[in-house]
GROMACS .gro file of C-alpha atoms in nm:
model
  145
    1MET     CA    1   1.998   1.855   1.712
    2ALA     CA    2   2.293   1.997   1.873
    3ASP     CA    3   2.339   1.648   2.035
    4GLN     CA    4   2.325   1.439   1.719
    5ARG     CA    5   2.654   1.330   1.498
    6VAL     CA    6   2.672   1.524   1.185
    7PHE     CA    7   2.754   1.293   0.870
    8THR     CA    8   2.792   1.392   0.512
    9LEU     CA    9   2.663   1.213   0.230
   10SER     CA   10   2.968   1.043   0.098
   11GLU     CA   11   3.006   0.904   0.461
   12VAL     CA   12   2.646   0.772   0.441
   13ALA     CA   13   2.739   0.612   0.091
   14GLN     CA   14   2.976   0.376   0.262
   15HIS     CA   15   2.705   0.203   0.448
   16LYS     CA   16   2.516   0.029   0.182
   17SER     CA   17   2.527  -0.358   0.248
   18LYS     CA   18   2.322  -0.599   0.424
   19ASN     CA   19   2.553  -0.592   0.730
   20ASP     CA   20   2.584  -0.198   0.755
   21CYS     CA   21   2.284  -0.052   0.592
   22TRP     CA   22   2.218   0.343   0.644
   23PHE     CA   23   2.022   0.609   0.447
   24VAL     CA   24   1.882   0.952   0.481
   25ILE     CA   25   1.524   1.053   0.515
   26ASN     CA   26   1.442   1.432   0.584
   27GLY     CA   27   1.797   1.503   0.682
   28ARG     CA   28   1.810   1.247   0.912
   29VAL     CA   29   2.097   0.966   0.889
   30LEU     CA   30   1.940   0.621   0.983
   31ASN     CA   31   2.097   0.278   1.067
   32VAL     CA   32   1.859   0.046   0.949
   33THR     CA   33   2.063  -0.272   0.963
   34LYS     CA   34   1.866  -0.430   1.257
   35PHE     CA   35   1.526  -0.327   1.106
   36LEU     CA   36   1.625  -0.525   0.768
   37GLU     CA   37   1.456  -0.838   0.856
   38LEU     CA   38   1.122  -0.664   1.025
   39HIS     CA   39   1.071  -0.452   0.727
   40PRO     CA   40   0.713  -0.514   0.584
   41GLY     CA   41   0.839  -0.471   0.208
   42GLY     CA   42   1.133  -0.682   0.241
   43GLU     CA   43   1.502  -0.616   0.317
   44GLU     CA   44   1.563  -0.555  -0.062
   45VAL     CA   45   1.389  -0.220  -0.073
   46LEU     CA   46   1.584  -0.094   0.221
   47ILE     CA   47   1.905  -0.220   0.052
   48GLU     CA   48   1.827  -0.061  -0.269
   49SER     CA   49   1.802   0.269  -0.107
   50ALA     CA   50   2.097   0.231   0.129
   51GLY     CA   51   2.380   0.479   0.104
   52LYS     CA   52   2.182   0.769  -0.024
   53ASP     CA   53   1.921   0.999   0.037
   54SER     CA   54   1.582   0.836   0.009
   55THR     CA   55   1.317   1.099   0.126
   56LYS     CA   56   1.154   1.091  -0.201
   57GLU     CA   57   1.096   0.714  -0.186
   58PHE     CA   58   0.992   0.714   0.189
   59GLU     CA   59   0.734   0.970   0.114
   60ASN     CA   60   0.602   0.857  -0.212
   61ILE     CA   61   0.507   0.500  -0.055
   62GLY     CA   62   0.283   0.703   0.221
   63HIS     CA   63   0.429   0.532   0.538
   64SER     CA   64   0.220   0.498   0.831
   65TYR     CA   65   0.225   0.687   1.159
   66ALA     CA   66   0.418   0.407   1.335
   67ALA     CA   67   0.700   0.364   1.038
   68LYS     CA   68   0.750   0.748   1.062
   69LYS     CA   69   0.780   0.709   1.433
   70LEU     CA   70   1.059   0.445   1.344
   71LEU     CA   71   1.273   0.711   1.214
   72LEU     CA   72   1.337   0.848   1.525
   73LYS     CA   73   1.438   0.499   1.688
   74TYR     CA   74   1.681   0.433   1.399
   75GLN     CA   75   1.836   0.788   1.358
   76VAL     CA   76   2.211   0.780   1.452
   77GLY     CA   77   2.281   1.161   1.326
   78VAL     CA   78   2.202   1.421   1.085
   79ILE     CA   79   2.318   1.524   0.754
   80GLY     CA   80   2.554   1.827   0.767
   81GLY     CA   81   2.397   2.153   0.629
   82TYR     CA   82   2.035   2.041   0.643
   83THR     CA   83   1.818   2.276   0.802
   84PHE     CA   84   1.510   2.113   0.985
   85GLU     CA   85   1.177   2.295   0.984
   86GLU     CA   86   1.039   2.388   1.305
   87THR     CA   87   0.776   2.143   1.247
   88GLU     CA   88   1.030   1.860   1.191
   89THR     CA   89   1.212   1.937   1.525
   90ASN     CA   90   0.876   1.910   1.694
   91ASN     CA   91   0.768   1.590   1.535
   92ASP     CA   92   0.471   1.741   1.395
   93SER     CA   93   0.555   1.576   1.068
   94ILE     CA   94   0.478   1.223   1.247
   95ARG     CA   95   0.188   1.304   1.471
   96GLU     CA   96  -0.114   1.099   1.384
   97PRO     CA   97  -0.410   1.303   1.267
   98LYS     CA   98  -0.704   1.251   1.547
   99LYS     CA   99  -1.047   1.149   1.417
  100LYS     CA  100  -1.342   1.099   1.585
  101GLU     CA  101  -1.505   0.779   1.392
  102MET     CA  102  -1.381   0.575   1.118
  103GLU     CA  103  -1.508   0.634   0.786
  104ALA     CA  104  -1.570   0.408   0.507
  105PHE     CA  105  -1.620   0.489   0.122
  106VAL     CA  106  -1.750   0.216  -0.099
  107MET     CA  107  -1.703   0.272  -0.480
  108LYS     CA  108  -1.901   0.075  -0.679
  109ASN     CA  109  -1.764   0.004  -1.033
  110ASP     CA  110  -2.056  -0.180  -1.163
  111LYS     CA  111  -2.183   0.040  -1.424
  112MET     CA  112  -2.457  -0.218  -1.561
  113PRO     CA  113  -2.826  -0.145  -1.491
  114THR     CA  114  -3.015  -0.357  -1.269
  115TYR     CA  115  -3.239  -0.477  -1.527
  116THR     CA  116  -2.946  -0.606  -1.744
  117ALA     CA  117  -2.861  -0.822  -1.463
  118ILE     CA  118  -3.233  -0.943  -1.412
  119LEU     CA  119  -3.220  -1.010  -1.823
  120GLU     CA  120  -2.895  -1.225  -1.799
  121PHE     CA  121  -3.058  -1.440  -1.541
  122PHE     CA  122  -3.405  -1.479  -1.702
  123VAL     CA  123  -3.308  -1.507  -2.078
  124PRO     CA  124  -3.106  -1.819  -2.012
  125LEU     CA  125  -3.376  -1.977  -1.796
  126LEU     CA  126  -3.658  -1.884  -2.080
  127VAL     CA  127  -3.457  -2.032  -2.365
  128ALA     CA  128  -3.397  -2.355  -2.151
  129GLY     CA  129  -3.760  -2.395  -2.069
  130SER     CA  130  -3.871  -2.317  -2.427
  131TYR     CA  131  -3.644  -2.592  -2.555
  132PHE     CA  132  -3.771  -2.863  -2.299
  133ALA     CA  133  -4.116  -2.758  -2.356
  134TYR     CA  134  -4.097  -2.805  -2.748
  135LYS     CA  135  -3.918  -3.149  -2.677
  136LEU     CA  136  -4.232  -3.244  -2.467
  137VAL     CA  137  -4.500  -3.137  -2.718
  138THR     CA  138  -4.307  -3.291  -3.023
  139ARG     CA  139  -4.244  -3.617  -2.813
  140THR     CA  140  -4.623  -3.640  -2.733
  141GLU     CA  141  -4.715  -3.589  -3.109
  142GLN     CA  142  -4.476  -3.845  -3.221
  143MET     CA  143  -4.659  -4.076  -2.960
  144LEU     CA  144  -5.004  -4.017  -3.095
  145TYR     CA  145  -4.927  -4.170  -3.424
   0.00000   0.00000   0.00000
């Protein structure tokens, strides 16, 4: 981190416009002006966080591995006095976990028993059939007179 330029939060706070958008994530000062139009969440989200430490917002969203890797691309310096943990300097925090295969878990919110679904289909059918049978029987009786 010795080769990085050191900034203060007050210096970063001066860069909070659409034409000059900087913020801090995990002690890294980022100039995301060129990224505003590319951001999937829209440029408004970034401009809203401009000029301040946005670490909590960034972590709460749960960004992807690619998004965390972009932090290094747009980094222009560090915040003075920020101590980087060993994992941060080795980029372990942005390493993608390795998985052998994709897993899927389907949660079924349908708490209705199967017989209820069957009843919902057959009861109206039975009522309609009964109605037409009644009409048929009463019609033939009227014809016999």
